mmCIF file of C-alpha atoms in Angstrom:
data_model
loop_
_atom_site.group_PDB
_atom_site.id
_atom_site.type_symbol
_atom_site.label_atom_id
_atom_site.label_comp_id
_atom_site.label_asym_id
_atom_site.label_seq_id
_atom_site.Cartn_x
_atom_site.Cartn_y
_atom_site.Cartn_z
ATOM 1 C CA MET A 1 174.914 103.276 98.397
ATOM 2 C CA LEU A 2 174.791 101.219 94.996
ATOM 3 C CA TYR A 3 177.775 99.732 93.646
ATOM 4 C CA THR A 4 176.926 98.179 90.113
ATOM 5 C CA ILE A 5 179.696 96.285 88.450
ATOM 6 C CA THR A 6 180.812 95.597 84.675
ATOM 7 C CA PHE A 7 183.310 92.691 83.753
ATOM 8 C CA ASN A 8 183.040 93.823 80.268
ATOM 9 C CA PRO A 9 182.960 97.651 79.816
ATOM 10 C CA ALA A 10 183.070 99.269 76.721
ATOM 11 C CA ILE A 11 182.685 102.644 74.526
ATOM 12 C CA ASP A 12 180.014 102.267 72.201
ATOM 13 C CA LEU A 13 180.723 103.636 68.954
ATOM 14 C CA VAL A 14 177.788 104.447 66.981
ATOM 15 C CA LEU A 15 177.797 104.967 63.360
ATOM 16 C CA LYS A 16 174.409 106.558 62.074
ATOM 17 C CA VAL A 17 175.173 105.180 57.712
ATOM 18 C CA PRO A 18 171.219 105.250 55.888
ATOM 19 C CA ASP A 19 172.606 104.431 52.791
ATOM 20 C CA PHE A 20 174.833 101.410 54.211
ATOM 21 C CA LYS A 21 175.849 99.201 50.914
ATOM 22 C CA LEU A 22 178.368 96.535 51.807
ATOM 23 C CA GLY A 23 181.864 95.624 50.078
ATOM 24 C CA ASP A 24 181.716 100.247 49.933
ATOM 25 C CA LEU A 25 183.341 102.794 50.790
ATOM 26 C CA ASN A 26 179.981 104.440 52.823
ATOM 27 C CA ARG A 27 180.384 107.786 54.403
ATOM 28 C CA VAL A 28 178.995 108.146 57.487
ATOM 29 C CA LYS A 29 176.908 110.778 58.566
ATOM 30 C CA GLN A 30 176.541 110.874 62.549
ATOM 31 C CA THR A 31 179.192 109.706 65.399
ATOM 32 C CA ASP A 32 178.543 108.814 68.753
ATOM 33 C CA TYR A 33 181.400 107.142 71.477
ATOM 34 C CA VAL A 34 178.970 106.059 74.202
ATOM 35 C CA ALA A 35 180.023 104.881 77.938
ATOM 36 C CA GLY A 36 179.038 101.484 77.346
ATOM 37 C CA GLY A 37 178.375 98.327 79.202
ATOM 38 C CA LYS A 38 175.620 96.935 82.024
ATOM 39 C CA GLY A 39 176.256 98.233 84.881
ATOM 40 C CA ILE A 40 177.357 101.578 83.765
ATOM 41 C CA ASN A 41 173.746 101.861 82.133
ATOM 42 C CA MET A 42 172.569 100.520 84.834
ATOM 43 C CA ALA A 43 174.715 103.377 86.982
ATOM 44 C CA ILE A 44 173.244 106.012 85.111
ATOM 45 C CA ILE A 45 170.240 105.201 85.419
ATOM 46 C CA LEU A 46 169.913 105.028 89.389
ATOM 47 C CA LYS A 47 172.059 108.366 89.457
ATOM 48 C CA GLU A 48 169.077 109.951 87.678
ATOM 49 C CA LEU A 49 166.446 108.305 90.091
ATOM 50 C CA GLY A 50 168.825 110.806 92.546
ATOM 51 C CA ASN A 51 170.545 107.456 93.991
ATOM 52 C CA ASP A 52 173.970 107.685 95.274
ATOM 53 C CA VAL A 53 176.073 105.185 92.845
ATOM 54 C CA VAL A 54 179.207 104.277 92.433
ATOM 55 C CA ALA A 55 180.086 102.366 89.198
ATOM 56 C CA SER A 56 183.398 99.099 89.252
ATOM 57 C CA GLY A 57 184.820 96.658 87.281
ATOM 58 C CA PHE A 58 188.029 96.316 84.682
ATOM 59 C CA LEU A 59 188.741 99.298 82.404
ATOM 60 C CA GLY A 60 192.390 99.556 80.657
ATOM 61 C CA GLY A 61 194.214 101.356 78.053
ATOM 62 C CA PHE A 62 193.518 104.687 76.748
ATOM 63 C CA SER A 63 190.029 103.871 76.577
ATOM 64 C CA GLN A 64 189.869 103.820 80.418
ATOM 65 C CA SER A 65 189.631 107.604 80.451
ATOM 66 C CA PHE A 66 187.182 108.452 78.393
ATOM 67 C CA ILE A 67 184.523 106.238 80.099
ATOM 68 C CA VAL A 68 185.567 107.688 83.170
ATOM 69 C CA ASP A 69 184.977 110.634 82.475
ATOM 70 C CA GLU A 70 181.192 110.505 80.707
ATOM 71 C CA LEU A 71 180.641 109.013 84.061
ATOM 72 C CA ALA A 72 181.806 112.411 85.876
ATOM 73 C CA LYS A 73 180.291 114.073 83.594
ATOM 74 C CA LEU A 74 176.373 112.468 84.358
ATOM 75 C CA SER A 75 177.585 112.934 88.647
ATOM 76 C CA VAL A 76 178.278 109.181 88.707
ATOM 77 C CA SER A 77 180.891 107.604 90.882
ATOM 78 C CA SER A 78 183.410 105.444 90.048
ATOM 79 C CA HIS A 79 185.852 103.211 91.255
ATOM 80 C CA PHE A 80 186.776 100.822 88.330
ATOM 81 C CA ILE A 81 190.457 98.344 88.579
ATOM 82 C CA GLU A 82 193.278 99.005 86.181
ATOM 83 C CA VAL A 83 194.482 96.201 83.911
ATOM 84 C CA ASP A 84 196.477 95.610 81.532
ATOM 85 C CA GLY A 85 195.023 95.376 77.457
ATOM 86 C CA VAL A 86 192.684 97.940 75.960
ATOM 87 C CA THR A 87 189.032 98.163 76.975
ATOM 88 C CA ARG A 88 187.431 97.058 74.649
ATOM 89 C CA ILE A 89 185.479 99.143 71.420
ATOM 90 C CA ASN A 90 181.689 98.098 70.086
ATOM 91 C CA VAL A 91 180.526 99.117 67.257
ATOM 92 C CA LYS A 92 176.773 100.003 67.278
ATOM 93 C CA LEU A 93 176.311 100.634 63.144
ATOM 94 C CA LYS A 94 172.520 102.057 62.496
ATOM 95 C CA THR A 95 171.345 101.658 59.173
ATOM 96 C CA GLY A 96 168.145 101.345 59.160
ATOM 97 C CA VAL A 97 168.200 97.976 60.716
ATOM 98 C CA GLU A 98 170.688 97.633 64.109
ATOM 99 C CA THR A 99 173.919 95.702 63.623
ATOM 100 C CA GLU A 100 176.450 95.146 67.504
ATOM 101 C CA ILE A 101 179.860 94.728 66.241
ATOM 102 C CA ASN A 102 181.568 94.080 69.642
ATOM 103 C CA GLY A 103 185.321 93.890 70.838
ATOM 104 C CA SER A 104 186.637 90.844 73.128
ATOM 105 C CA GLY A 105 188.492 93.265 75.573
ATOM 106 C CA PRO A 106 191.441 92.923 77.611
ATOM 107 C CA VAL A 107 192.277 89.757 79.931
ATOM 108 C CA ILE A 108 191.397 89.861 84.021
ATOM 109 C CA SER A 109 193.740 87.999 85.666
ATOM 110 C CA THR A 110 193.193 86.921 88.747
ATOM 111 C CA ASP A 111 195.473 88.739 91.238
ATOM 112 C CA LYS A 112 193.209 92.101 89.428
ATOM 113 C CA GLN A 113 190.016 89.778 90.482
ATOM 114 C CA GLN A 114 190.791 89.260 93.816
ATOM 115 C CA GLU A 115 191.517 93.007 93.934
ATOM 116 C CA LEU A 116 187.654 94.481 93.210
ATOM 117 C CA ASN A 117 186.218 91.182 95.077
ATOM 118 C CA GLN A 118 188.557 92.961 98.678
ATOM 119 C CA TRP A 119 187.540 96.193 97.134
ATOM 120 C CA LEU A 120 183.552 95.220 97.124
ATOM 121 C CA LYS A 121 184.349 93.668 101.110
ATOM 122 C CA ASP A 122 185.655 96.742 102.406
ATOM 123 C CA SER A 123 183.367 99.256 100.755
ATOM 124 C CA ILE A 124 179.989 97.481 101.356
ATOM 125 C CA LYS A 125 177.817 97.959 104.594
ATOM 126 C CA PRO A 126 174.372 97.321 105.590
ATOM 127 C CA ASN A 127 171.382 98.466 103.387
ATOM 128 C CA ASP A 128 173.823 98.315 100.659
ATOM 129 C CA VAL A 129 172.528 96.869 97.034
ATOM 130 C CA ILE A 130 175.285 95.779 94.583
ATOM 131 C CA LEU A 131 174.089 95.304 90.582
ATOM 132 C CA LEU A 132 176.106 92.984 88.699
ATOM 133 C CA ALA A 133 175.411 92.970 85.130
ATOM 134 C CA GLY A 134 176.703 91.731 81.826
ATOM 135 C CA ASN A 135 178.945 89.348 80.416
ATOM 136 C CA VAL A 136 181.766 88.295 82.032
ATOM 137 C CA ALA A 137 185.136 89.295 80.926
ATOM 138 C CA THR A 138 188.715 87.399 79.503
ATOM 139 C CA GLY A 139 189.542 84.654 81.563
ATOM 140 C CA MET A 140 187.229 85.178 84.011
ATOM 141 C CA SER A 141 184.171 82.922 84.404
ATOM 142 C CA ALA A 142 180.330 81.606 85.875
ATOM 143 C CA GLU A 143 182.437 81.493 89.697
ATOM 144 C CA ASN A 144 183.204 85.082 89.409
ATOM 145 C CA TYR A 145 179.955 85.553 89.223
ATOM 146 C CA ARG A 146 179.232 82.878 92.216
ATOM 147 C CA GLN A 147 182.242 84.614 94.529
ATOM 148 C CA ILE A 148 180.337 88.736 94.203
ATOM 149 C CA ALA A 149 176.881 87.026 94.853
ATOM 150 C CA LYS A 150 178.830 85.268 98.134
ATOM 151 C CA ILE A 151 180.026 88.168 99.010
ATOM 152 C CA ALA A 152 176.945 90.085 99.353
ATOM 153 C CA GLN A 153 175.592 87.330 101.098
ATOM 154 C CA ASP A 154 178.512 87.562 103.437
ATOM 155 C CA ASN A 155 177.763 90.894 103.983
ATOM 156 C CA GLY A 156 173.851 90.951 104.621
ATOM 157 C CA VAL A 157 173.264 93.371 101.301
ATOM 158 C CA ASP A 158 171.038 92.936 99.183
ATOM 159 C CA PHE A 159 172.534 92.023 94.990
ATOM 160 C CA VAL A 160 170.352 91.827 91.919
ATOM 161 C CA VAL A 161 172.055 90.123 88.635
ATOM 162 C CA ASP A 162 171.495 90.501 84.915
ATOM 163 C CA THR A 163 172.877 87.782 83.485
ATOM 164 C CA ILE A 164 173.083 84.909 81.790
ATOM 165 C CA GLY A 165 173.137 81.164 81.931
ATOM 166 C CA GLU A 166 175.295 79.400 83.967
ATOM 167 C CA GLN A 167 176.738 83.259 85.506
ATOM 168 C CA LEU A 168 172.763 83.316 86.745
ATOM 169 C CA LYS A 169 172.702 80.087 86.639
ATOM 170 C CA VAL A 170 175.394 79.769 89.984
ATOM 171 C CA CYS A 171 174.068 83.645 91.758
ATOM 172 C CA LEU A 172 170.578 81.757 92.257
ATOM 173 C CA PRO A 173 171.469 80.143 94.838
ATOM 174 C CA TYR A 174 172.356 82.912 97.104
ATOM 175 C CA ARG A 175 168.741 84.591 96.989
ATOM 176 C CA PRO A 176 169.127 87.952 94.085
ATOM 177 C CA LEU A 177 166.286 90.804 95.213
ATOM 178 C CA LEU A 178 165.817 90.098 91.027
ATOM 179 C CA ILE A 179 166.907 88.906 87.932
ATOM 180 C CA LYS A 180 165.173 89.907 84.757
ATOM 181 C CA PRO A 181 165.532 87.071 82.675
ATOM 182 C CA ASN A 182 163.164 87.546 78.709
ATOM 183 C CA LYS A 183 161.801 84.575 77.040
ATOM 184 C CA GLU A 184 164.541 83.974 75.257
ATOM 185 C CA GLU A 185 167.252 84.091 78.368
ATOM 186 C CA LEU A 186 164.524 81.477 80.100
ATOM 187 C CA GLU A 187 164.091 78.858 77.706
ATOM 188 C CA ASP A 188 168.144 78.375 77.583
ATOM 189 C CA LEU A 189 168.224 78.547 81.325
ATOM 190 C CA LEU A 190 165.600 75.657 81.593
ATOM 191 C CA SER A 191 166.121 74.181 78.892
ATOM 192 C CA VAL A 192 162.494 74.446 78.198
ATOM 193 C CA THR A 193 160.191 75.599 75.176
ATOM 194 C CA ILE A 194 158.335 78.553 76.188
ATOM 195 C CA HIS A 195 154.452 78.299 74.541
ATOM 196 C CA SER A 196 151.850 81.071 76.149
ATOM 197 C CA ASP A 197 152.134 83.802 78.973
ATOM 198 C CA ASP A 198 151.404 81.461 81.394
ATOM 199 C CA GLU A 199 153.858 78.546 80.602
ATOM 200 C CA LEU A 200 156.199 82.154 81.552
ATOM 201 C CA VAL A 201 154.560 83.088 85.262
ATOM 202 C CA GLN A 202 155.295 79.130 85.634
ATOM 203 C CA HIS A 203 158.818 78.369 85.029
ATOM 204 C CA ALA A 204 159.773 82.451 86.690
ATOM 205 C CA LYS A 205 158.496 80.486 89.981
ATOM 206 C CA GLU A 206 160.704 77.658 88.942
ATOM 207 C CA LEU A 207 163.624 79.999 89.422
ATOM 208 C CA GLN A 208 161.371 81.480 92.603
ATOM 209 C CA HIS A 209 162.089 78.137 94.290
ATOM 210 C CA LYS A 210 165.594 78.310 92.769
ATOM 211 C CA GLY A 211 166.765 81.015 94.998
ATOM 212 C CA ALA A 212 165.147 84.162 93.328
ATOM 213 C CA GLN A 213 162.914 86.846 95.305
ATOM 214 C CA ASN A 214 161.745 88.938 92.155
ATOM 215 C CA VAL A 215 161.515 87.906 88.705
ATOM 216 C CA ILE A 216 160.695 89.694 86.350
ATOM 217 C CA ILE A 217 160.459 88.603 81.956
ATOM 218 C CA SER A 218 160.548 91.559 80.040
ATOM 219 C CA LEU A 219 158.090 91.151 76.584
ATOM 220 C CA GLY A 220 159.792 93.933 74.829
ATOM 221 C CA LYS A 221 156.510 96.214 73.010
ATOM 222 C CA ASP A 222 154.552 94.050 75.126
ATOM 223 C CA GLY A 223 155.786 95.087 78.494
ATOM 224 C CA ALA A 224 156.716 92.791 81.269
ATOM 225 C CA ILE A 225 155.276 90.264 83.289
ATOM 226 C CA LEU A 226 156.840 90.643 86.942
ATOM 227 C CA VAL A 227 156.998 87.009 89.786
ATOM 228 C CA SER A 228 157.559 89.431 93.229
ATOM 229 C CA ALA A 229 158.443 88.375 96.225
ATOM 230 C CA SER A 230 155.466 87.892 97.471
ATOM 231 C CA GLY A 231 153.649 86.270 95.351
ATOM 232 C CA LYS A 232 152.779 88.593 93.527
ATOM 233 C CA VAL A 233 152.447 87.932 89.038
ATOM 234 C CA LEU A 234 151.543 91.478 87.641
ATOM 235 C CA LYS A 235 151.089 92.533 84.506
ATOM 236 C CA ALA A 236 152.378 95.526 83.379
ATOM 237 C CA SER A 237 152.009 97.405 78.759
ATOM 238 C CA SER A 238 154.099 99.352 77.870
ATOM 239 C CA PRO A 239 153.296 103.032 77.219
ATOM 240 C CA LYS A 240 153.053 104.011 73.613
ATOM 241 C CA GLY A 241 156.180 106.005 72.061
ATOM 242 C CA ILE A 242 158.828 104.944 68.476
ATOM 243 C CA LEU A 243 161.804 102.651 69.243
ATOM 244 C CA VAL A 244 165.236 104.498 68.627
ATOM 245 C CA ASN A 245 167.351 102.526 70.569
ATOM 246 C CA SER A 246 167.605 99.467 71.922
ATOM 247 C CA VAL A 247 170.516 99.758 73.779
ATOM 248 C CA GLY A 248 170.255 99.636 77.429
ATOM 249 C CA ALA A 249 166.238 99.640 78.374
ATOM 250 C CA GLY A 250 167.174 96.221 79.894
ATOM 251 C CA ASP A 251 169.457 97.185 81.993
ATOM 252 C CA SER A 252 167.364 100.245 82.722
ATOM 253 C CA MET A 253 164.481 98.725 83.401
ATOM 254 C CA VAL A 254 165.907 96.873 86.099
ATOM 255 C CA ALA A 255 168.075 100.403 86.935
ATOM 256 C CA GLY A 256 163.861 101.374 88.452
ATOM 257 C CA PHE A 257 162.981 98.362 89.886
ATOM 258 C CA THR A 258 165.759 98.330 92.499
ATOM 259 C CA SER A 259 165.543 102.006 92.764
ATOM 260 C CA ALA A 260 162.634 102.148 94.008
ATOM 261 C CA LEU A 261 162.328 98.838 96.278
ATOM 262 C CA ASN A 262 165.839 100.783 98.047
ATOM 263 C CA ASP A 263 163.619 103.800 98.103
ATOM 264 C CA GLY A 264 160.840 101.816 100.096
ATOM 265 C CA LYS A 265 158.516 101.553 97.390
ATOM 266 C CA SER A 266 156.043 98.997 96.875
ATOM 267 C CA GLU A 267 156.333 96.049 94.889
ATOM 268 C CA GLU A 268 153.815 97.193 91.903
ATOM 269 C CA GLU A 269 155.440 101.276 91.943
ATOM 270 C CA ALA A 270 158.904 99.369 91.999
ATOM 271 C CA PHE A 271 157.479 97.625 88.438
ATOM 272 C CA LYS A 272 156.459 100.933 86.759
ATOM 273 C CA GLN A 273 158.686 102.706 87.456
ATOM 274 C CA ALA A 274 161.098 99.957 86.219
ATOM 275 C CA VAL A 275 158.673 99.803 83.172
ATOM 276 C CA ALA A 276 158.504 104.068 82.045
ATOM 277 C CA CYS A 277 162.642 103.606 82.468
ATOM 278 C CA GLY A 278 163.154 100.347 80.360
ATOM 279 C CA SER A 279 160.543 102.367 77.957
ATOM 280 C CA ALA A 280 162.544 105.585 78.585
ATOM 281 C CA THR A 281 165.467 104.367 76.867
ATOM 282 C CA ALA A 282 163.246 102.701 73.974
ATOM 283 C CA PHE A 283 162.782 105.758 73.079
ATOM 284 C CA SER A 284 165.607 108.148 73.432
ATOM 285 C CA THR A 285 169.258 108.433 71.351
ATOM 286 C CA GLY A 286 171.330 107.587 74.560
ATOM 287 C CA ILE A 287 170.479 106.596 78.285
ATOM 288 C CA ALA A 288 166.989 108.259 78.674
ATOM 289 C CA ASN A 289 167.050 111.561 81.599
ATOM 290 C CA ARG A 290 164.266 111.698 84.554
ATOM 291 C CA VAL A 291 162.590 114.578 82.468
ATOM 292 C CA MET A 292 161.479 111.324 80.323
ATOM 293 C CA ILE A 293 161.042 108.638 82.380
ATOM 294 C CA ASP A 294 159.093 110.877 84.951
ATOM 295 C CA LYS A 295 157.404 112.173 81.583
ATOM 296 C CA LEU A 296 156.002 107.651 80.840
ATOM 297 C CA LEU A 297 155.504 106.766 84.695
ATOM 298 C CA PRO A 298 151.385 107.739 84.252
ATOM 299 C CA GLU A 299 151.625 106.228 80.825
ATOM 300 C CA VAL A 300 152.577 102.310 82.248
ATOM 301 C CA SER A 301 149.234 99.955 83.914
ATOM 302 C CA ILE A 302 150.246 98.084 86.090
ATOM 303 C CA THR A 303 147.558 94.678 85.723
ATOM 304 C CA PRO A 304 147.493 90.997 88.205
ATOM 305 C CA PHE A 305 148.062 89.023 85.910
#
């Protein structure tokens, strides 16, 4: 079983307004409501790839039923801890450029944090994988990330972490299976300025020395670099396509890599699937489906760096 944890899920309210005018009345051409949050995005991709997955985290208020129902439509099981307050709504404004306005979400009490931890301890078994992604909710801190990492280590299961800053830093000693910083996040984490791909690799190896097993550095349209647990350094080129949606592409990449390793595939195969999943979401209006992923998979080329 794979478990995704999203501390601060959201409903993404996507508004398409082609001729947006600030300070004026604007009429929306298209409105979409999407269950959002990094772990939720990962759960959708993992299910598309044929995995047994449970999406978890915290939900509250009128918006929680929408998220649970949307996941159920995609055959994604869920177990969210119900909290006081209302799960946040994020506005994604598409006007030719993408503008995001993210809500803050409810305050998560210590009791609810402990309830999630206990449920996870009671649920996980050997060979399971935990995917922990996104930012913490109000009332939480990097310590919550560390607690989940320790639960994984204490129970002998792999965990993947996709977050930034101190939240990522505290997880490294627990040897996460995968982390996926981009260049800017890597610079911020290590307080460096990076000028070349060679320096990216150098600093990715530094994160391995701190505990990370596999490090994927996303390069956007230029592909990605993998510094693998076995010591290989690989570069992937992205398939050609039109960018439709940047939301969830990185989450899809993480899910694709994790799914492949969980299926016993090689690092090269896992990296190839990761880039195909990320690109498929980038070229789709929402999170990618299996058909698009399979179509793009042969177009991803992997070469030694």
